[in-house]
Coordinates of C-alpha atoms in Angstrom, one line a residue:
Chain A
M6 CA 22.1 54.1 193.5
P7 CA 23.4 57.0 191.4
R8 CA 26.8 57.1 193.2
A9 CA 27.6 53.5 192.1
G10 CA 26.9 54.6 188.5
V11 CA 29.3 57.5 188.8
C12 CA 31.9 55.3 190.4
G13 CA 31.5 52.6 187.7
C14 CA 31.8 55.3 185.0
W15 CA 35.0 56.6 186.5
G16 CA 36.5 53.2 187.1
G17 CA 35.4 51.7 183.8
Q18 CA 36.1 54.3 181.2
V19 CA 37.4 57.6 182.5
L20 CA 40.2 56.6 184.8
P21 CA 42.1 54.5 182.2
L22 CA 41.6 57.4 179.7
L23 CA 42.8 60.0 182.2
L24 CA 45.9 58.0 183.1
A25 CA 46.7 57.5 179.4
Y26 CA 46.2 61.2 178.8
I27 CA 48.6 62.1 181.7
C28 CA 51.1 59.6 180.4
Y29 CA 50.8 61.0 176.9
L30 CA 51.4 64.5 178.3
L31 CA 54.5 63.4 180.1
L32 CA 55.8 61.4 177.2
G33 CA 55.4 64.4 174.9
A34 CA 57.1 66.7 177.4
T35 CA 60.0 64.4 177.8
I36 CA 60.5 64.0 174.0
F37 CA 60.1 67.7 173.4
Q38 CA 62.7 68.3 176.2
L39 CA 65.1 65.9 174.5
L40 CA 64.6 67.3 171.1
E41 CA 64.4 71.0 171.9
K42 CA 66.7 71.7 174.8
Q43 CA 69.9 71.4 172.7
A44 CA 68.4 73.3 169.8
E45 CA 67.4 76.1 172.2
A46 CA 70.8 76.2 173.9
Q47 CA 72.4 76.3 170.5
S48 CA 70.2 79.2 169.3
R49 CA 70.8 81.1 172.5
D50 CA 74.6 80.7 172.3
Q51 CA 74.5 81.7 168.6
F52 CA 72.7 84.8 169.5
Q53 CA 75.0 85.7 172.3
L54 CA 77.9 85.2 169.9
E55 CA 76.3 87.5 167.4
K56 CA 75.7 90.1 170.1
L57 CA 79.4 89.9 171.3
R58 CA 80.7 90.1 167.7
F59 CA 78.4 93.1 167.2
L60 CA 79.8 94.8 170.3
E61 CA 83.4 94.0 169.2
N62 CA 82.9 95.3 165.7
Y63 CA 81.2 98.5 166.9
T64 CA 83.2 99.6 169.9
C65 CA 81.3 102.9 170.4
L66 CA 78.4 100.7 171.7
D67 CA 78.4 99.5 175.3
Q68 CA 76.6 96.4 176.6
Q69 CA 74.1 98.3 178.7
A70 CA 73.1 100.7 175.9
L71 CA 72.5 97.8 173.5
E72 CA 70.5 95.8 176.1
Q73 CA 68.3 98.8 176.7
F74 CA 67.8 99.3 173.0
V75 CA 66.9 95.6 172.5
Q76 CA 64.5 95.8 175.4
V77 CA 62.6 98.7 173.8
I78 CA 62.5 96.8 170.5
L79 CA 61.2 93.6 172.0
E80 CA 58.5 95.5 173.9
A81 CA 57.3 97.0 170.7
W82 CA 57.5 93.6 168.9
V83 CA 55.4 91.9 171.6
K84 CA 52.7 94.6 170.8
G85 CA 52.8 93.7 167.1
V86 CA 55.1 96.4 165.8
N87 CA 57.9 95.1 163.6
P88 CA 60.9 97.5 164.1
K89 CA 62.5 96.2 160.9
G90 CA 59.8 97.9 158.8
N91 CA 59.7 101.6 158.1
S92 CA 56.8 104.0 158.6
T93 CA 55.6 103.4 155.0
N94 CA 54.8 99.8 155.8
P95 CA 51.1 99.0 156.0
S96 CA 49.7 99.2 159.5
N97 CA 49.1 96.0 161.6
W98 CA 45.6 97.2 162.1
D99 CA 44.5 98.1 158.5
F100 CA 41.3 96.4 157.4
G101 CA 43.0 93.3 155.9
S102 CA 45.1 92.6 159.0
S103 CA 42.1 93.3 161.3
F104 CA 39.9 91.0 159.3
F105 CA 42.6 88.3 159.5
F106 CA 42.9 88.8 163.3
A107 CA 39.1 88.6 163.7
G108 CA 39.2 85.3 161.8
T109 CA 41.9 83.9 164.1
V110 CA 39.8 84.9 167.1
V111 CA 36.5 83.3 166.0
T112 CA 38.3 80.2 164.8
T113 CA 40.2 80.1 168.1
I114 CA 43.5 79.8 166.3
G115 CA 44.9 82.9 168.0
Y116 CA 48.5 83.2 166.6
G117 CA 49.5 85.8 169.2
N118 CA 51.7 87.7 166.7
L119 CA 49.1 90.4 166.9
A120 CA 46.9 91.2 169.9
P121 CA 44.8 94.2 171.1
S122 CA 46.9 96.4 173.4
T123 CA 44.2 98.9 174.5
E124 CA 41.8 98.2 177.3
A125 CA 38.8 98.9 175.0
G126 CA 40.3 96.5 172.4
Q127 CA 40.7 93.8 174.9
V128 CA 37.2 94.2 176.2
F129 CA 35.8 94.2 172.7
C130 CA 37.9 91.1 171.9
V131 CA 36.3 89.2 174.8
F132 CA 32.7 90.0 173.8
Y133 CA 33.5 89.5 170.1
A134 CA 34.8 86.1 170.8
L135 CA 31.8 85.2 173.0
M136 CA 29.5 85.9 170.1
G137 CA 31.8 84.9 167.2
I138 CA 33.0 81.5 168.4
P139 CA 29.5 80.0 168.6
L140 CA 28.6 81.6 165.3
N141 CA 31.7 80.1 163.7
V142 CA 30.9 76.6 165.2
V143 CA 27.3 76.8 163.8
F144 CA 28.7 78.0 160.4
L145 CA 31.3 75.2 160.1
N146 CA 28.7 72.7 161.4
H147 CA 26.2 73.5 158.7
L148 CA 28.9 73.9 156.0
G149 CA 30.2 70.5 157.0
T150 CA 26.7 68.9 157.1
G151 CA 26.1 70.4 153.6
L152 CA 29.3 68.9 152.3
R153 CA 28.6 65.6 153.9
A154 CA 25.1 65.4 152.4
H155 CA 26.6 65.4 149.0
L156 CA 28.7 62.4 149.6
T157 CA 27.4 59.0 148.6
T158 CA 26.4 56.2 151.0
L159 CA 28.9 53.3 151.2
D160 CA 26.3 50.5 151.5
R161 CA 27.0 46.8 151.9
W162 CA 28.9 45.4 149.0
E163 CA 26.2 42.9 147.9
D164 CA 23.5 45.6 147.8
H165 CA 24.8 47.2 144.5
P166 CA 26.2 46.1 141.2
R167 CA 29.9 46.1 140.8
H168 CA 30.2 49.4 138.9
S169 CA 28.0 51.2 141.4
Q170 CA 30.2 50.1 144.3
L171 CA 33.3 51.1 142.5
L172 CA 31.9 54.6 141.7
Q173 CA 30.9 55.1 145.3
V174 CA 34.4 54.2 146.6
L175 CA 36.0 56.2 143.9
G176 CA 33.8 59.2 144.8
L177 CA 34.9 59.0 148.4
A178 CA 38.5 58.5 147.5
L179 CA 38.3 61.5 145.1
F180 CA 36.7 63.7 147.8
L181 CA 39.5 62.8 150.3
T182 CA 42.3 63.1 147.7
L183 CA 41.1 66.4 146.3
G184 CA 40.5 67.8 149.7
T185 CA 44.0 66.8 150.9
L186 CA 45.5 68.4 147.8
V187 CA 43.4 71.6 147.9
I188 CA 43.6 72.1 151.7
L189 CA 46.8 70.4 152.9
I190 CA 49.3 70.2 149.9
F191 CA 48.8 73.1 147.5
P192 CA 48.3 75.9 150.1
P193 CA 51.6 75.0 152.0
M194 CA 53.4 75.0 148.6
F195 CA 52.0 78.4 147.8
F196 CA 52.8 79.8 151.2
S197 CA 56.3 78.4 151.1
H198 CA 56.9 80.0 147.7
V199 CA 55.6 83.4 148.8
E200 CA 57.1 83.5 152.3
G201 CA 60.4 81.8 151.5
W202 CA 59.8 78.8 153.7
S203 CA 60.6 75.2 153.0
F204 CA 57.7 72.9 152.2
R205 CA 58.1 71.2 155.6
E206 CA 57.8 74.6 157.3
G207 CA 54.7 75.4 155.1
F208 CA 53.1 72.1 156.0
Y209 CA 53.9 72.7 159.7
F210 CA 52.2 76.1 159.5
A211 CA 49.1 74.6 157.7
F212 CA 48.8 71.8 160.3
I213 CA 49.3 74.1 163.3
T214 CA 46.7 76.5 161.9
L215 CA 44.0 74.0 160.9
S216 CA 44.3 72.2 164.2
T217 CA 43.6 75.6 165.7
I218 CA 46.7 75.4 167.9
G219 CA 48.3 78.5 166.2
F220 CA 51.7 79.0 167.9
G221 CA 52.4 82.1 165.8
D222 CA 56.0 81.2 165.0
Y223 CA 55.0 81.0 161.4
V224 CA 52.3 83.5 160.2
V225 CA 51.6 84.5 156.6
G226 CA 51.9 88.0 155.4
T227 CA 54.0 89.4 158.3
D228 CA 57.4 89.9 156.7
P229 CA 57.9 93.7 156.2
S230 CA 60.6 93.2 153.5
K231 CA 58.0 91.5 151.2
H232 CA 55.4 93.2 149.2
Y233 CA 52.2 91.1 149.4
I234 CA 49.1 91.5 147.2
A235 CA 46.2 93.3 148.9
V236 CA 44.0 90.2 149.2
Y237 CA 46.8 87.8 150.3
R238 CA 45.8 87.6 154.0
S239 CA 42.1 87.6 153.2
L240 CA 42.7 84.6 150.9
A241 CA 44.5 82.9 153.8
A242 CA 41.5 83.6 156.0
I243 CA 39.2 82.0 153.4
W244 CA 41.5 79.0 153.2
I245 CA 41.4 78.6 157.0
L246 CA 37.5 78.6 157.0
L247 CA 37.3 76.1 154.1
G248 CA 40.0 73.9 155.7
L249 CA 38.2 73.8 159.0
A250 CA 35.0 72.8 157.3
W251 CA 36.7 70.1 155.3
L252 CA 38.5 68.8 158.4
A253 CA 35.1 68.8 160.2
V254 CA 33.7 66.5 157.5
V255 CA 36.7 64.2 157.4
L256 CA 36.7 63.9 161.2
S257 CA 32.9 63.4 161.2
L258 CA 33.3 60.6 158.6
G259 CA 36.1 59.1 160.6
S260 CA 34.1 59.1 163.8
L261 CA 31.1 57.7 162.0
L262 CA 33.1 54.9 160.5
L263 CA 34.7 54.1 163.8
H264 CA 31.3 54.0 165.4
R265 CA 29.9 51.7 162.7
C266 CA 33.0 49.4 163.0
S267 CA 32.5 49.1 166.7
R268 CA 28.8 48.2 166.1
L269 CA 30.0 45.6 163.5
W270 CA 32.5 44.2 166.0
Q271 CA 29.8 43.9 168.7
L272 CA 27.7 42.1 166.2
I273 CA 30.4 39.7 165.2
R274 CA 31.3 39.0 168.9
G275 CA 27.6 38.4 169.6
L276 CA 27.5 35.9 166.8
D277 CA 30.7 34.2 167.9
L278 CA 29.3 33.8 171.4
K279 CA 25.9 32.5 170.1
D280 CA 25.8 28.8 170.6
G281 CA 24.4 26.5 167.9
A282 CA 23.2 29.3 165.6
A283 CA 22.1 28.2 162.1
P284 CA 24.2 29.6 159.3
D285 CA 21.2 31.1 157.5
S286 CA 19.9 32.8 160.7
E287 CA 22.8 35.3 160.6
P288 CA 21.4 38.8 160.7
R289 CA 22.5 41.2 158.0
S290 CA 25.2 43.6 159.1
Q291 CA 24.2 47.2 159.0
K292 CA 24.9 49.6 156.2
I293 CA 27.9 51.9 156.7
P294 CA 26.7 55.3 155.6
I295 CA 29.4 57.8 154.8
S296 CA 26.9 60.5 154.6
A297 CA 23.5 61.3 156.0
Chain B
M19 CA 13.7 79.7 157.0
G20 CA 12.6 76.2 156.2
S21 CA 11.2 77.5 152.8
L22 CA 14.6 78.7 151.7
K23 CA 16.7 76.6 149.4
P24 CA 19.8 74.9 150.9
W25 CA 22.2 77.0 148.9
A26 CA 20.4 80.2 149.9
R27 CA 20.6 79.1 153.6
Y28 CA 24.4 78.5 153.3
L29 CA 24.9 81.7 151.5
L30 CA 23.0 83.6 154.2
L31 CA 25.1 81.9 156.9
L32 CA 28.3 82.7 155.0
M33 CA 27.2 86.3 154.7
A34 CA 26.4 86.5 158.4
H35 CA 29.8 85.0 159.2
L36 CA 31.7 87.3 156.9
L37 CA 29.7 90.3 158.1
A38 CA 30.5 89.5 161.7
M39 CA 34.2 89.2 160.8
G40 CA 34.1 92.5 158.9
L41 CA 32.3 94.2 161.7
G42 CA 35.0 92.9 164.2
A43 CA 37.7 94.1 161.8
V44 CA 36.2 97.6 161.5
V45 CA 35.9 98.0 165.3
L46 CA 39.4 96.6 166.0
Q47 CA 40.8 98.8 163.3
A48 CA 39.2 101.9 164.9
L49 CA 40.3 100.9 168.4
E50 CA 43.8 99.6 167.8
G51 CA 44.9 101.6 164.7
P52 CA 45.8 104.9 166.3
P53 CA 47.7 103.4 169.3
A54 CA 49.6 101.0 166.9
R55 CA 50.5 103.9 164.7
H56 CA 51.7 105.9 167.7
L57 CA 53.8 103.0 168.9
Q58 CA 55.2 102.5 165.4
A59 CA 56.3 106.2 165.3
Q60 CA 57.8 105.8 168.8
V61 CA 59.9 102.8 167.7
Q62 CA 61.0 104.6 164.6
A63 CA 62.0 107.6 166.7
E64 CA 63.9 105.3 169.1
L65 CA 65.7 103.7 166.2
A66 CA 66.6 107.0 164.6
S67 CA 67.9 108.4 167.9
F68 CA 69.9 105.3 168.6
Q69 CA 71.4 105.5 165.1
A70 CA 72.1 109.2 165.4
E71 CA 73.8 108.6 168.7
H72 CA 76.1 106.0 167.3
R73 CA 76.3 107.2 163.7
A74 CA 80.1 107.4 163.9
C75 CA 80.6 103.7 164.1
L76 CA 77.3 102.0 163.4
P77 CA 76.0 101.6 159.8
P78 CA 72.2 101.2 159.4
E79 CA 72.6 97.8 157.7
A80 CA 74.4 96.4 160.8
L81 CA 71.6 97.5 163.0
E82 CA 69.0 96.0 160.7
E83 CA 71.0 92.7 160.8
L84 CA 71.0 92.7 164.6
L85 CA 67.3 93.5 164.8
G86 CA 66.7 90.5 162.5
A87 CA 68.7 88.2 164.8
V88 CA 66.8 89.6 167.9
L89 CA 63.4 89.0 166.3
R90 CA 64.3 85.5 165.0
A91 CA 65.4 84.5 168.4
Q92 CA 62.3 85.9 170.1
A93 CA 59.9 84.3 167.6
H94 CA 61.0 80.9 168.9
G95 CA 60.9 81.9 172.5
V96 CA 64.6 82.4 172.9
S97 CA 65.2 85.5 175.0
S98 CA 67.6 88.1 173.4
L99 CA 68.2 89.8 176.7
G100 CA 70.7 89.0 179.4
N101 CA 73.3 86.2 179.1
S102 CA 73.1 82.5 178.2
S103 CA 73.0 81.4 181.8
E104 CA 69.2 81.9 181.8
T105 CA 66.8 79.1 182.7
S106 CA 65.8 76.9 179.7
N107 CA 62.4 77.1 178.1
W108 CA 62.5 73.3 177.7
D109 CA 62.7 72.1 181.3
L110 CA 60.1 69.5 182.3
P111 CA 57.4 71.9 183.7
S112 CA 57.7 74.2 180.7
A113 CA 57.6 71.3 178.2
L114 CA 54.5 69.9 180.0
L115 CA 52.7 73.3 179.7
F116 CA 53.7 73.3 176.0
T117 CA 52.3 69.8 175.4
A118 CA 49.1 70.8 177.3
S119 CA 48.8 73.9 175.1
I120 CA 49.0 71.6 172.0
L121 CA 46.4 69.0 173.2
T122 CA 44.0 71.7 174.3
T123 CA 44.7 73.6 171.0
T124 CA 45.3 76.8 173.1
G125 CA 48.8 77.2 171.6
Y126 CA 50.0 80.3 173.4
G127 CA 53.1 80.6 171.1
H128 CA 55.3 81.7 174.0
M129 CA 57.6 78.9 172.9
A130 CA 57.6 76.8 169.8
P131 CA 59.8 73.9 168.4
L132 CA 63.1 75.1 166.9
S133 CA 64.5 71.9 165.4
S134 CA 63.1 70.1 162.4
G135 CA 62.7 66.9 164.5
G136 CA 60.7 68.9 167.0
K137 CA 58.4 70.3 164.4
A138 CA 57.8 66.9 162.8
F139 CA 57.2 65.4 166.2
C140 CA 54.8 68.2 167.1
V141 CA 52.6 67.4 164.0
V142 CA 52.5 63.7 164.8
Y143 CA 52.0 64.3 168.5
A144 CA 49.0 66.6 167.9
A145 CA 47.6 64.4 165.2
L146 CA 47.5 61.5 167.6
G147 CA 46.8 63.4 170.8
L148 CA 43.9 65.6 169.7
P149 CA 41.5 62.8 169.1
A150 CA 42.6 61.1 172.3
S151 CA 42.0 64.3 174.3
L152 CA 38.6 64.7 172.7
A153 CA 37.7 61.1 173.7
L154 CA 38.7 61.9 177.3
V155 CA 36.6 65.0 177.3
A156 CA 33.6 63.0 175.9
A157 CA 34.0 60.4 178.7
L158 CA 34.4 63.0 181.4
R159 CA 31.4 65.0 180.2
H160 CA 29.4 61.8 180.1
C161 CA 30.2 61.2 183.7
L162 CA 30.0 64.7 185.1
L163 CA 26.9 66.1 183.4
P164 CA 24.5 64.0 185.5
V165 CA 26.3 65.1 188.6
F166 CA 26.0 68.8 187.8
S167 CA 22.4 68.4 186.8
R168 CA 21.3 67.1 190.2
P169 CA 21.1 70.4 192.0
G170 CA 19.0 71.8 189.2
D171 CA 16.7 68.8 189.3
W172 CA 16.4 69.2 193.1
V173 CA 15.5 72.9 192.8
A174 CA 13.0 72.1 190.0
I175 CA 11.2 69.6 192.1
R176 CA 11.4 71.8 195.2
W177 CA 10.1 74.9 193.5
Q178 CA 7.9 73.0 191.0
L179 CA 9.4 74.6 188.0
A180 CA 8.6 73.9 184.3
P181 CA 11.3 71.8 182.5
A182 CA 12.3 74.8 180.3
Q183 CA 12.6 77.1 183.4
A184 CA 14.6 74.4 185.3
A185 CA 17.0 74.0 182.3
L186 CA 17.5 77.8 182.1
L187 CA 18.1 78.0 185.8
Q188 CA 20.6 75.1 185.7
A189 CA 22.5 76.6 182.7
A190 CA 22.6 80.0 184.4
G191 CA 23.8 78.5 187.7
L192 CA 26.5 76.4 186.0
G193 CA 27.6 79.4 183.8
L194 CA 27.9 81.6 186.8
L195 CA 29.8 79.0 188.8
V196 CA 32.3 78.5 185.9
A197 CA 32.6 82.3 185.4
C198 CA 33.4 82.8 189.1
V199 CA 35.6 79.8 189.8
F200 CA 37.5 79.6 186.5
M201 CA 37.4 83.2 185.2
L202 CA 37.1 85.7 188.1
L203 CA 39.0 83.8 190.8
P204 CA 42.1 82.9 188.7
A205 CA 42.1 86.4 187.3
L206 CA 42.2 87.8 190.9
V207 CA 45.0 85.4 191.8
L208 CA 47.0 86.3 188.7
W209 CA 46.4 90.0 189.3
G210 CA 47.7 89.6 192.9
V211 CA 50.7 87.5 192.0
Q212 CA 51.8 89.3 188.8
G213 CA 52.2 93.0 189.7
D214 CA 52.6 94.3 186.2
C215 CA 49.2 93.4 184.8
S216 CA 45.8 95.0 185.5
L217 CA 42.7 93.0 186.6
L218 CA 41.2 93.5 183.1
E219 CA 44.3 92.0 181.5
A220 CA 44.1 89.1 183.9
I221 CA 40.5 88.4 183.0
Y222 CA 41.4 88.8 179.3
F223 CA 44.2 86.2 179.7
C224 CA 41.8 83.7 181.5
F225 CA 39.2 84.2 178.8
G226 CA 41.8 83.7 176.0
S227 CA 43.0 80.5 177.7
L228 CA 39.6 78.9 178.3
S229 CA 38.2 79.8 174.8
T230 CA 41.4 78.2 173.4
I231 CA 42.3 81.4 171.5
G232 CA 45.5 81.6 173.6
L233 CA 47.0 84.8 172.2
G234 CA 49.9 84.4 174.6
D235 CA 50.5 88.2 174.8
L236 CA 50.2 88.1 178.6
L237 CA 52.0 84.9 179.6
P238 CA 54.3 85.1 182.6
A239 CA 57.9 84.9 181.3
H240 CA 61.3 84.0 182.6
G241 CA 63.6 86.7 184.0
R242 CA 61.1 88.5 186.2
G243 CA 63.2 87.9 189.3
L244 CA 61.1 84.9 190.3
H245 CA 62.7 82.0 192.1
P246 CA 62.8 79.0 189.6
A247 CA 60.8 76.8 192.1
I248 CA 58.0 79.5 192.3
Y249 CA 58.1 79.9 188.5
H250 CA 57.7 76.1 187.9
L251 CA 55.0 75.9 190.5
G252 CA 53.2 78.7 188.6
Q253 CA 53.5 76.7 185.4
F254 CA 52.1 73.6 187.0
A255 CA 49.2 75.7 188.4
L256 CA 48.6 77.1 184.9
L257 CA 48.7 73.5 183.5
G258 CA 46.1 72.3 186.0
Y259 CA 44.0 75.5 185.4
L260 CA 44.0 75.0 181.7
L261 CA 42.9 71.3 181.8
L262 CA 40.3 71.8 184.5
G263 CA 39.0 75.1 183.2
L264 CA 38.5 73.8 179.7
L265 CA 36.5 70.8 181.0
A266 CA 34.4 73.2 183.1
M267 CA 33.9 75.5 180.1
L268 CA 32.8 72.5 177.9
L269 CA 30.3 71.4 180.5
A270 CA 28.9 74.9 180.7
V271 CA 28.7 75.1 176.9
E272 CA 27.1 71.7 176.7
T273 CA 24.4 72.7 179.2
F274 CA 23.7 76.0 177.4
S275 CA 23.5 74.1 174.0
E276 CA 20.7 71.9 175.4
L277 CA 18.5 75.0 176.1
P278 CA 15.4 75.1 173.9
Q279 CA 16.1 78.8 173.1
V280 CA 19.6 77.9 171.8
R281 CA 18.4 74.9 169.9
A282 CA 15.8 77.0 168.2
M283 CA 18.4 79.5 167.2
V284 CA 20.7 76.8 165.8
K285 CA 17.7 75.1 164.1
F286 CA 17.0 78.4 162.3
F287 CA 19.9 77.7 160.0
G288 CA 19.3 73.9 160.1
P289 CA 18.8 71.9 156.9
S290 CA 15.2 71.3 156.0
G291 CA 13.7 68.0 155.1
S292 CA 13.9 64.6 156.7
R293 CA 17.0 64.0 158.8
T294 CA 18.4 60.7 159.9
D295 CA 19.5 60.0 163.5
E296 CA 23.1 60.7 162.6
D297 CA 22.1 64.1 161.4
Q298 CA 20.6 65.1 164.7
D299 CA 24.1 65.3 166.1
G300 CA 26.1 68.2 164.6
I301 CA 29.5 67.5 163.1
L302 CA 31.0 69.7 165.7
G303 CA 30.4 69.5 169.4
Q304 CA 32.0 72.6 170.9
D305 CA 35.0 73.2 168.8
E306 CA 36.2 72.8 165.3
L307 CA 37.7 69.5 166.1
A308 CA 35.2 68.3 168.7
L309 CA 34.3 64.6 168.1
S310 CA 33.4 64.7 171.7
T311 CA 29.7 64.4 171.0
V312 CA 28.9 61.0 172.5
L313 CA 27.4 58.8 169.8
P314 CA 24.3 56.8 170.6
D315 CA 24.8 53.4 172.0
A316 CA 24.6 50.5 169.6
P317 CA 21.4 48.6 169.7
V318 CA 21.7 45.0 170.9
L319 CA 21.6 43.1 167.6
G320 CA 21.9 39.6 169.1
P321 CA 22.4 37.8 172.3
T322 CA 25.8 38.3 173.7
T323 CA 25.7 35.3 176.0
P324 CA 25.7 31.7 175.0
A325 CA 22.2 30.3 174.5

């Protein structure tokens, strides 16, 4: 009876998860609405005031002429041209910027501040992503596996002498702490310093980037008024790759630990339910490997 | 490949990755550079003519200041055109689409949180929501894969195909189905509904959405003369498309990843030496954050019912 199996699967596991997911979406939408509606209205009103003040100050301009001008500017901006820069500014499609864009495509971040505007560019982008995304997944997978292989195994406490246990736990703590500092703390500080953001904005950029959401409201190396070093965006691309690999390891360890904990919980429940079991017949709980 | 040292293998993989990115950069530079330069020159000319026209009363610094304000507003999804009576970006359908773009990591960028509270909530919401959405995807995949494999099994039995051939046929069939139903059909609908985009652009948008790249350069926006009800209906349709399409895409990718040819290609870079059961599963399923690979069931370690 395969149908019964499918129905059981839906009723037992999927339906509650699906309902929880929909509720979570609605909850998020409601909270964002409450938080952002006012901020947006404020921002819009502020801009309207600025525009009115501008028209009052410069009476030779009429509303329609200004609107048309702004329209042209925005159309250019959507295509990646920053009108604030002058013609001496580096191109959006020089090698460094193109390399950074290629990186955001294969990692599926896709900030959207830069996108191909030609038909040939769009077609190439599709095929490039079709090849590049799987390659990136394989690359990060093996990089993550390599990193994980160098981590120690967190065995049962009684299996090792005290100092060995301590070293293992310290090793894991050091890996997580150093990783957090090198991936999630220092880069936002550096980006904040270079871009003129607050640390909070820098951290928000780092999180949105490494979770591969990539809104594009904060992107490094895009301010035409700043003079960046040549390798700045390339360094950012390397940070993204390393960050994604590190995150893959951390999430892998997390899922592994959760899986082991659930096994342990099943074991404990099994022992609790077992009637009249002798104390010495208790089976040894399994090792909890942190690495392969 | 197995004879290579691990560091050499990783180096080779890194080189391949960087080479692929470099190649992409070179091609994109060649394709996009000239049009971008042309557009830049056009904008500069437009700016110059506007300034020349209003030189009598408009200093360049004032115009720069206005441009800064326009771009700041636009970067956060606040339209700089028209008046303030425009529809809000943060009504319920728009906010729902935004939350879906977070949980699917598509992140179009057509709107982004403005307030500090919104940004902080966004980080927490994504940190909690991404693992939850991956768990849902894992559960759905676990249920749906057997259903989708039935036609393939039936054809394999009927035509007496070898397992490898049957797997290839099944993957090709599912891939074709997903491409037609979730790529071509929505692209045709989008092309028909939205008059100002070509079919190619519509396909490009659909691909960008389902691959979770989500460049957001072709998203339908407010102020196109659409009735609010129709606009919101469109947003709900996009929301449904995003969630269903991603699931279909994952199912197709999962089916393809099971093919012996694909496995052999991945194994080419695989670590040599003995591997434990946990190593057989990659860290990543389909995406950088995919914990959706269903872990093997725990062995029964003891009786779970009273003796």
